[in-house]
Coordinates of C-alpha atoms and ligand atoms in Angstrom, one line a residue:
M1 CA 23.8 3.1 -23.1
P2 CA 21.8 6.4 -23.2
H3 CA 22.7 7.2 -19.6
T4 CA 26.2 7.8 -18.2
Y5 CA 27.8 6.7 -14.9
M6 CA 28.3 10.4 -14.0
S7 CA 24.7 11.3 -14.4
R8 CA 23.7 8.4 -12.3
Q9 CA 26.2 9.4 -9.5
K10 CA 24.8 12.9 -9.5
N11 CA 21.3 11.4 -9.3
N12 CA 22.3 9.5 -6.2
R13 CA 23.8 12.4 -4.3
E14 CA 20.7 14.4 -4.6
S15 CA 18.4 11.4 -4.0
A16 CA 20.2 10.0 -1.0
R17 CA 19.1 13.1 0.9
L18 CA 15.7 12.7 -0.6
L19 CA 14.6 9.5 1.1
R20 CA 15.9 10.7 4.4
Q21 CA 13.3 13.5 4.6
R22 CA 10.8 13.0 7.5
P23 CA 8.0 12.9 6.8
L24 CA 8.8 12.1 3.3
I25 CA 5.9 13.3 1.0
I26 CA 5.8 12.2 -2.6
S27 CA 2.8 13.4 -4.5
G28 CA 1.6 13.9 -8.0
P29 CA -0.9 12.5 -10.5
C30 CA -1.7 8.9 -11.0
S31 CA -0.7 9.5 -14.6
A32 CA 1.0 12.2 -16.6
E33 CA -1.6 13.2 -19.2
T34 CA -0.5 16.3 -20.9
E35 CA 2.5 18.6 -20.6
Q36 CA 0.3 21.3 -19.2
Q37 CA -1.3 19.1 -16.6
V38 CA 2.2 18.0 -15.5
L39 CA 3.5 21.5 -15.3
E40 CA 0.4 22.9 -13.6
T41 CA 0.5 20.1 -11.0
A42 CA 4.2 20.6 -10.4
H43 CA 3.8 24.3 -9.7
A44 CA 0.8 23.7 -7.4
L45 CA 2.6 21.0 -5.5
K46 CA 5.7 23.3 -5.2
S47 CA 3.6 26.1 -3.9
I48 CA 2.2 24.2 -0.9
G49 CA 5.7 23.8 0.3
R50 CA 5.4 20.3 1.8
V51 CA 6.2 18.0 -1.1
D52 CA 9.6 16.4 -1.4
V53 CA 9.2 14.5 -4.7
M54 CA 6.8 14.7 -7.5
R55 CA 5.3 11.4 -8.9
A56 CA 3.6 10.6 -12.1
G57 CA 2.8 7.4 -13.9
I58 CA 4.2 7.2 -17.5
W59 CA 3.6 3.6 -18.2
K60 CA 0.4 2.5 -16.5
P61 CA -0.1 -1.2 -15.7
R62 CA -3.8 -1.6 -16.0
T63 CA -5.5 -4.7 -14.7
R64 CA -7.5 -5.0 -17.8
P65 CA -6.7 -3.7 -21.3
G66 CA -8.6 -0.9 -22.8
N67 CA -8.0 1.7 -20.1
F68 CA -5.6 4.5 -20.4
E69 CA -2.1 2.9 -20.5
G70 CA 0.0 5.9 -20.0
V71 CA 1.5 8.5 -22.3
G72 CA 4.9 6.7 -22.5
A73 CA 8.4 8.2 -22.7
V74 CA 7.2 11.6 -23.9
G75 CA 5.9 12.2 -20.3
L76 CA 9.5 12.0 -19.2
D77 CA 10.3 15.1 -21.1
W78 CA 7.4 16.8 -19.4
L79 CA 8.6 15.7 -16.0
Q80 CA 12.1 16.9 -16.7
Q81 CA 10.7 20.2 -17.6
A82 CA 8.6 20.3 -14.4
K83 CA 11.7 19.6 -12.4
K84 CA 13.6 22.3 -14.2
E85 CA 10.9 24.9 -13.5
T86 CA 10.1 23.9 -9.8
G87 CA 13.2 22.2 -8.6
L88 CA 11.1 19.2 -7.4
P89 CA 12.7 15.8 -7.9
I90 CA 10.7 13.4 -9.9
A91 CA 9.6 9.8 -9.4
V92 CA 8.2 7.3 -12.0
E93 CA 7.1 3.7 -11.9
V94 CA 9.1 1.2 -13.9
A95 CA 8.1 -2.3 -14.8
T96 CA 10.7 -3.4 -17.5
A97 CA 14.4 -3.0 -18.2
K98 CA 13.6 -0.7 -21.1
Q99 CA 11.6 1.6 -18.8
V100 CA 14.4 1.6 -16.4
E101 CA 16.8 2.7 -19.1
K102 CA 14.5 5.5 -20.3
A103 CA 13.9 6.8 -16.9
L104 CA 17.6 6.9 -16.0
A105 CA 18.4 8.5 -19.3
H106 CA 15.9 11.3 -18.3
Q107 CA 17.5 11.8 -14.8
V108 CA 14.5 10.5 -12.9
D109 CA 15.4 10.8 -9.2
V110 CA 13.4 8.0 -7.7
L111 CA 12.0 4.9 -9.3
W112 CA 9.1 2.9 -7.8
I113 CA 8.0 -0.6 -8.6
G114 CA 4.2 -1.3 -8.8
A115 CA 2.3 -3.9 -7.0
R116 CA 1.7 -6.0 -10.0
T117 CA 5.4 -6.1 -10.8
T118 CA 6.5 -6.9 -7.3
A119 CA 4.3 -10.0 -7.6
N120 CA 6.4 -11.3 -10.4
P121 CA 9.9 -12.5 -9.7
F122 CA 10.8 -12.7 -13.4
S123 CA 10.0 -9.0 -13.8
M124 CA 11.7 -8.2 -10.5
Q125 CA 14.9 -9.9 -11.7
E126 CA 14.7 -8.2 -15.1
I127 CA 14.5 -4.8 -13.4
A128 CA 17.2 -5.6 -10.9
D129 CA 19.6 -6.7 -13.7
S130 CA 18.9 -3.4 -15.6
L131 CA 19.7 -1.4 -12.4
R132 CA 23.1 -3.0 -11.9
G133 CA 25.6 -0.2 -11.5
A134 CA 22.9 2.6 -11.3
K135 CA 22.7 4.7 -8.2
V136 CA 19.1 5.6 -8.2
P137 CA 16.9 5.1 -5.2
V138 CA 14.1 2.5 -5.6
L139 CA 10.8 2.2 -3.7
I140 CA 9.1 -1.2 -3.8
K141 CA 5.4 -1.5 -3.4
N142 CA 3.9 -4.5 -1.7
P143 CA 2.7 -7.2 -4.2
I144 CA -1.0 -7.3 -4.9
N145 CA -1.4 -10.6 -2.9
P146 CA -0.7 -10.7 0.8
D147 CA 2.6 -12.6 0.5
I148 CA 5.3 -11.1 2.7
E149 CA 8.0 -13.4 1.2
L150 CA 7.3 -12.1 -2.3
W151 CA 7.7 -8.6 -1.1
I152 CA 11.0 -9.4 0.6
G153 CA 12.2 -11.4 -2.5
G154 CA 11.5 -8.3 -4.6
L155 CA 13.5 -6.2 -2.2
E156 CA 16.4 -8.6 -2.1
R157 CA 16.7 -8.8 -5.9
I158 CA 17.0 -4.9 -6.1
Q159 CA 19.4 -4.9 -3.2
K160 CA 21.5 -7.7 -4.6
A161 CA 21.8 -5.6 -7.8
G162 CA 23.7 -3.1 -5.7
I163 CA 21.0 -0.5 -5.1
E164 CA 21.6 0.9 -1.7
E165 CA 18.8 3.4 -1.4
V166 CA 15.7 1.4 -1.1
G167 CA 12.3 2.0 0.6
L168 CA 9.0 0.2 0.9
I169 CA 5.5 1.3 0.0
H170 CA 2.4 -0.2 1.7
R171 CA -0.4 0.0 -0.9
G172 CA -2.8 -2.6 0.3
F173 CA -3.8 -6.0 -1.1
S174 CA -6.3 -7.3 -3.7
T175 CA -9.5 -8.7 -2.3
Y176 CA -12.6 -10.4 -3.7
G177 CA -16.0 -9.2 -2.8
N178 CA -17.2 -6.3 -0.7
S179 CA -14.7 -4.2 1.1
E180 CA -14.8 -0.5 1.8
F181 CA -11.2 -0.3 0.5
R182 CA -10.0 -0.7 -3.1
N183 CA -7.1 -2.8 -1.7
I184 CA -7.5 -3.8 1.9
P185 CA -4.6 -2.5 4.2
T186 CA -4.0 -5.8 6.2
W187 CA -2.0 -3.7 8.6
Q188 CA -0.6 -6.7 10.4
L189 CA 1.4 -7.8 7.4
A190 CA 2.7 -4.3 6.8
I191 CA 3.7 -4.0 10.5
E192 CA 5.6 -7.2 10.2
M193 CA 7.4 -6.1 7.1
K194 CA 8.3 -2.8 8.8
R195 CA 9.5 -4.6 11.9
R196 CA 11.8 -6.8 9.7
F197 CA 13.2 -3.9 7.8
N198 CA 13.1 -1.2 10.4
E199 CA 16.0 0.7 8.9
L200 CA 14.3 1.2 5.6
P201 CA 11.9 4.2 4.8
F202 CA 8.4 2.8 5.0
L203 CA 5.7 4.8 3.2
I204 CA 1.9 4.6 3.0
D205 CA 0.1 4.8 -0.3
P206 CA -3.3 5.8 0.9
S207 CA -4.6 6.5 -2.6
H208 CA -4.4 2.9 -3.8
I209 CA -5.6 1.5 -0.5
C210 CA -8.6 3.7 -0.3
G211 CA -9.7 4.1 -3.9
K212 CA -11.9 7.0 -2.8
R213 CA -11.1 10.3 -1.2
S214 CA -13.3 10.1 1.9
L215 CA -11.1 7.3 3.4
I216 CA -7.7 8.8 2.9
Q217 CA -7.3 11.0 5.9
N218 CA -8.0 8.2 8.3
V219 CA -5.6 5.7 6.6
V220 CA -2.9 8.3 6.6
Q221 CA -3.4 8.9 10.3
N222 CA -3.2 5.2 11.0
A223 CA 0.0 5.0 9.2
I224 CA 1.5 8.0 10.9
D225 CA 0.3 6.4 14.3
L226 CA 2.2 3.3 13.3
D227 CA 5.4 5.4 12.8
Y228 CA 5.5 5.2 9.0
D229 CA 8.1 7.6 7.5
G230 CA 5.8 9.3 5.0
M231 CA 3.5 8.8 2.0
I232 CA 3.1 8.6 -1.7
I233 CA -0.2 10.1 -2.4
E234 CA -2.0 10.9 -5.7
S235 CA -2.9 14.5 -6.5
H236 CA -4.2 16.2 -9.6
I237 CA -5.1 19.7 -10.5
R238 CA -8.6 18.6 -11.6
P239 CA -9.1 15.2 -10.0
D240 CA -12.6 14.5 -11.5
E241 CA -11.1 14.9 -15.0
A242 CA -8.2 12.5 -14.3
W243 CA -7.6 9.9 -17.0
S244 CA -6.9 7.2 -14.4
D245 CA -7.9 6.7 -10.7
A246 CA -10.1 9.8 -10.7
Q247 CA -12.0 9.0 -7.5
Q248 CA -8.9 8.7 -5.3
Q249 CA -7.0 11.8 -6.4
I250 CA -7.1 15.0 -4.5
T251 CA -6.0 18.5 -5.4
P252 CA -2.7 19.9 -4.1
G253 CA -4.8 22.3 -1.9
E254 CA -6.6 19.3 -0.4
L255 CA -3.2 17.6 0.1
L256 CA -2.1 20.6 2.2
K257 CA -5.3 20.4 4.3
L258 CA -4.8 16.7 4.8
L259 CA -1.2 17.2 5.9
N260 CA -2.3 20.0 8.3
N261 CA -5.0 17.7 9.8
I262 CA -2.5 14.9 10.7
V263 CA -1.6 14.5 14.3
W264 CA 2.1 13.9 14.0
R265 CA 4.0 11.7 16.4
K266 CA 6.4 13.2 18.9
D267 CA 9.1 11.7 21.1
G268 CA 8.4 11.7 24.9
L269 CA 5.0 12.1 26.4
S270 CA 3.3 14.9 28.4
S271 CA -0.1 14.2 29.8
E272 CA -1.7 15.8 26.8
E273 CA 0.4 13.6 24.6
I274 CA -0.6 10.5 26.6
N275 CA -4.2 11.3 25.8
E276 CA -3.2 11.7 22.2
S277 CA -1.5 8.4 22.1
L278 CA -4.4 6.7 23.7
D279 CA -6.6 8.2 20.9
R280 CA -4.2 6.8 18.4
M281 CA -4.3 3.4 19.8
R282 CA -8.0 3.5 19.9
R283 CA -8.1 4.3 16.3
I284 CA -6.0 1.4 15.5
I285 CA -8.2 -0.8 17.7
D286 CA -11.3 0.6 15.9
N287 CA -9.7 -0.3 12.6
L288 CA -8.8 -3.9 13.7
D289 CA -12.3 -4.4 15.0
D290 CA -13.6 -3.4 11.5
E291 CA -11.3 -5.8 9.9
I292 CA -12.5 -8.6 12.3
L293 CA -16.1 -7.8 11.4
T294 CA -15.3 -7.9 7.7
L295 CA -13.7 -11.2 8.1
L296 CA -16.7 -12.5 10.1
G297 CA -19.0 -11.4 7.3
K298 CA -16.9 -13.3 4.8
R299 CA -16.9 -16.3 7.1
M300 CA -20.7 -16.3 7.1
E301 CA -20.8 -16.1 3.3
I302 CA -18.8 -19.3 3.1
A303 CA -20.9 -20.9 5.8
E304 CA -24.0 -20.2 3.6
Q305 CA -22.3 -21.8 0.6
I306 CA -21.6 -24.9 2.7
G307 CA -25.2 -24.8 3.8
G308 CA -26.2 -25.0 0.1
L309 CA -23.9 -28.0 -0.3
K310 CA -25.3 -29.8 2.7
K311 CA -28.8 -29.1 1.5
T312 CA -28.1 -30.7 -2.0
H313 CA -26.5 -33.7 -0.3
N314 CA -28.9 -34.0 2.5
L315 CA -26.3 -33.6 5.2
T316 CA -27.0 -32.4 8.8
V317 CA -26.2 -28.8 9.6
L318 CA -24.2 -29.7 12.7
Q319 CA -21.3 -32.0 12.1
T320 CA -19.9 -32.6 15.6
T321 CA -16.6 -34.4 14.6
R322 CA -15.6 -31.6 12.3
W323 CA -16.5 -28.9 14.9
N324 CA -14.4 -30.7 17.7
Q325 CA -11.4 -31.0 15.3
T326 CA -11.8 -27.3 14.5
L327 CA -11.8 -26.4 18.2
M328 CA -8.7 -28.5 18.9
R329 CA -6.8 -26.7 16.1
L330 CA -7.9 -23.3 17.4
Y331 CA -6.8 -24.1 20.9
E332 CA -3.3 -24.9 19.7
H333 CA -3.2 -21.8 17.6
A334 CA -4.6 -19.5 20.4
K335 CA -2.1 -20.9 22.8
R336 CA 0.8 -19.8 20.6
L337 CA -0.8 -16.3 20.5
G338 CA -1.2 -16.1 24.3
L339 CA -5.1 -16.5 24.1
S340 CA -6.8 -18.6 26.7
P341 CA -8.9 -21.7 25.8
E342 CA -11.9 -20.1 27.7
F343 CA -11.8 -17.2 25.3
V344 CA -11.5 -19.5 22.3
D345 CA -14.6 -21.4 23.6
Q346 CA -16.7 -18.3 24.1
Y347 CA -15.7 -16.5 21.0
F348 CA -15.8 -19.4 18.6
N349 CA -19.0 -20.9 20.0
A350 CA -20.7 -17.5 19.3
I351 CA -19.3 -17.6 15.8
H352 CA -20.3 -21.2 15.3
M353 CA -23.8 -20.5 16.4
E354 CA -24.1 -17.6 14.0
S355 CA -22.8 -19.9 11.2
I356 CA -25.4 -22.5 12.1
K357 CA -28.2 -19.9 12.0
H358 CA -27.0 -18.8 8.5
Q359 CA -26.8 -22.4 7.3
T360 CA -30.2 -23.3 8.8
K361 CA -31.7 -20.4 7.0
I362 CA -30.3 -21.7 3.7
I363 CA -31.3 -25.3 4.3
S364 CA -34.9 -24.7 5.4
Ligands
PEP401 C1 0.3 3.8 -9.1 O1 1.0 4.1 -8.2 O2 -0.3 4.6 -9.9 C2 0.0 2.3 -9.3 C3 -0.3 1.8 -10.5 O3 0.0 1.7 -8.2 P1 -0.1 0.1 -7.7 O4 1.1 -0.5 -8.4 O5 0.0 0.3 -6.3 O6 -1.4 -0.3 -8.2
MN402 MN1 -3.0 5.3 -9.6

């Protein structure tokens, strides 16, 4: 065993305070690239005075081979040095038992589990087993697919291994086709997870949701409006030159600006604050409306594909029995959600008409 029980204990005492910071701000590069980059970033992050933990990916799970896959364990030495020079606690991603062992041996203060790993119960169990007896805090990202049970399962495996300090990271979900986001936020799933585990720190990862800088501020504000406890956000001293995820990284200086632009939540409301909270809710509504529109766009794409099939097989565009069955199902669902049948009629008839237009266009 390269790590001792004592060093884990010490780890925990420092880190237990860490995850209780509000807002909790974790930042640093997508990947550790060179010793100089890690140290420069650490000093820049330290100097803005708002960062609680420095992150850096050491082993990078890339979706496809051939991209930069991380510097490996040597990066842990650089991070330890960064911690020594700045006092900033350090966080890395782990995906295997071996990586857990190496990270703990290097006194990493916080571990996080990536979205591709959370999606795999075999990996989660392997990591959980390797953490047995350790005292390090662990943050668990949502799985890449929008499956709340899988996320909960990952959390449970880590907790059952005896890890007491755990937290959750919302980093969005994979999607096929056009979306302004790299990983769509699907706020309603995250809100449900947060509701079920209200006592756990709940962080936003705007970098991996957005995939590009221009969207980050808005997503962070949404999360703060929804009472998230903080964020894990990628930053790099020279973002455009980053070896991974260049488009979504910001400089430490830009991070400070972003933090200063946030409207933070307060307890109790004055009339000014009521206006503020109205604004916040409107932003959430705007966001939901955008999501509805995106879904409608997707629905029309499928309708057009069906149109193609109907054309090939010479079927009518309007299939009344099918539409009646659909409406019946929707009435039932709507009732459970407290929505009236009149609303279902108006709303879905409009959608249906639009679908028919799309199909007719394909068929004729
Ligand atoms: C990361 O944090 O750099 C990362 C790989 O994230 P995710 O697991 O969310 O894709
Ligand atoms: Mn990244």
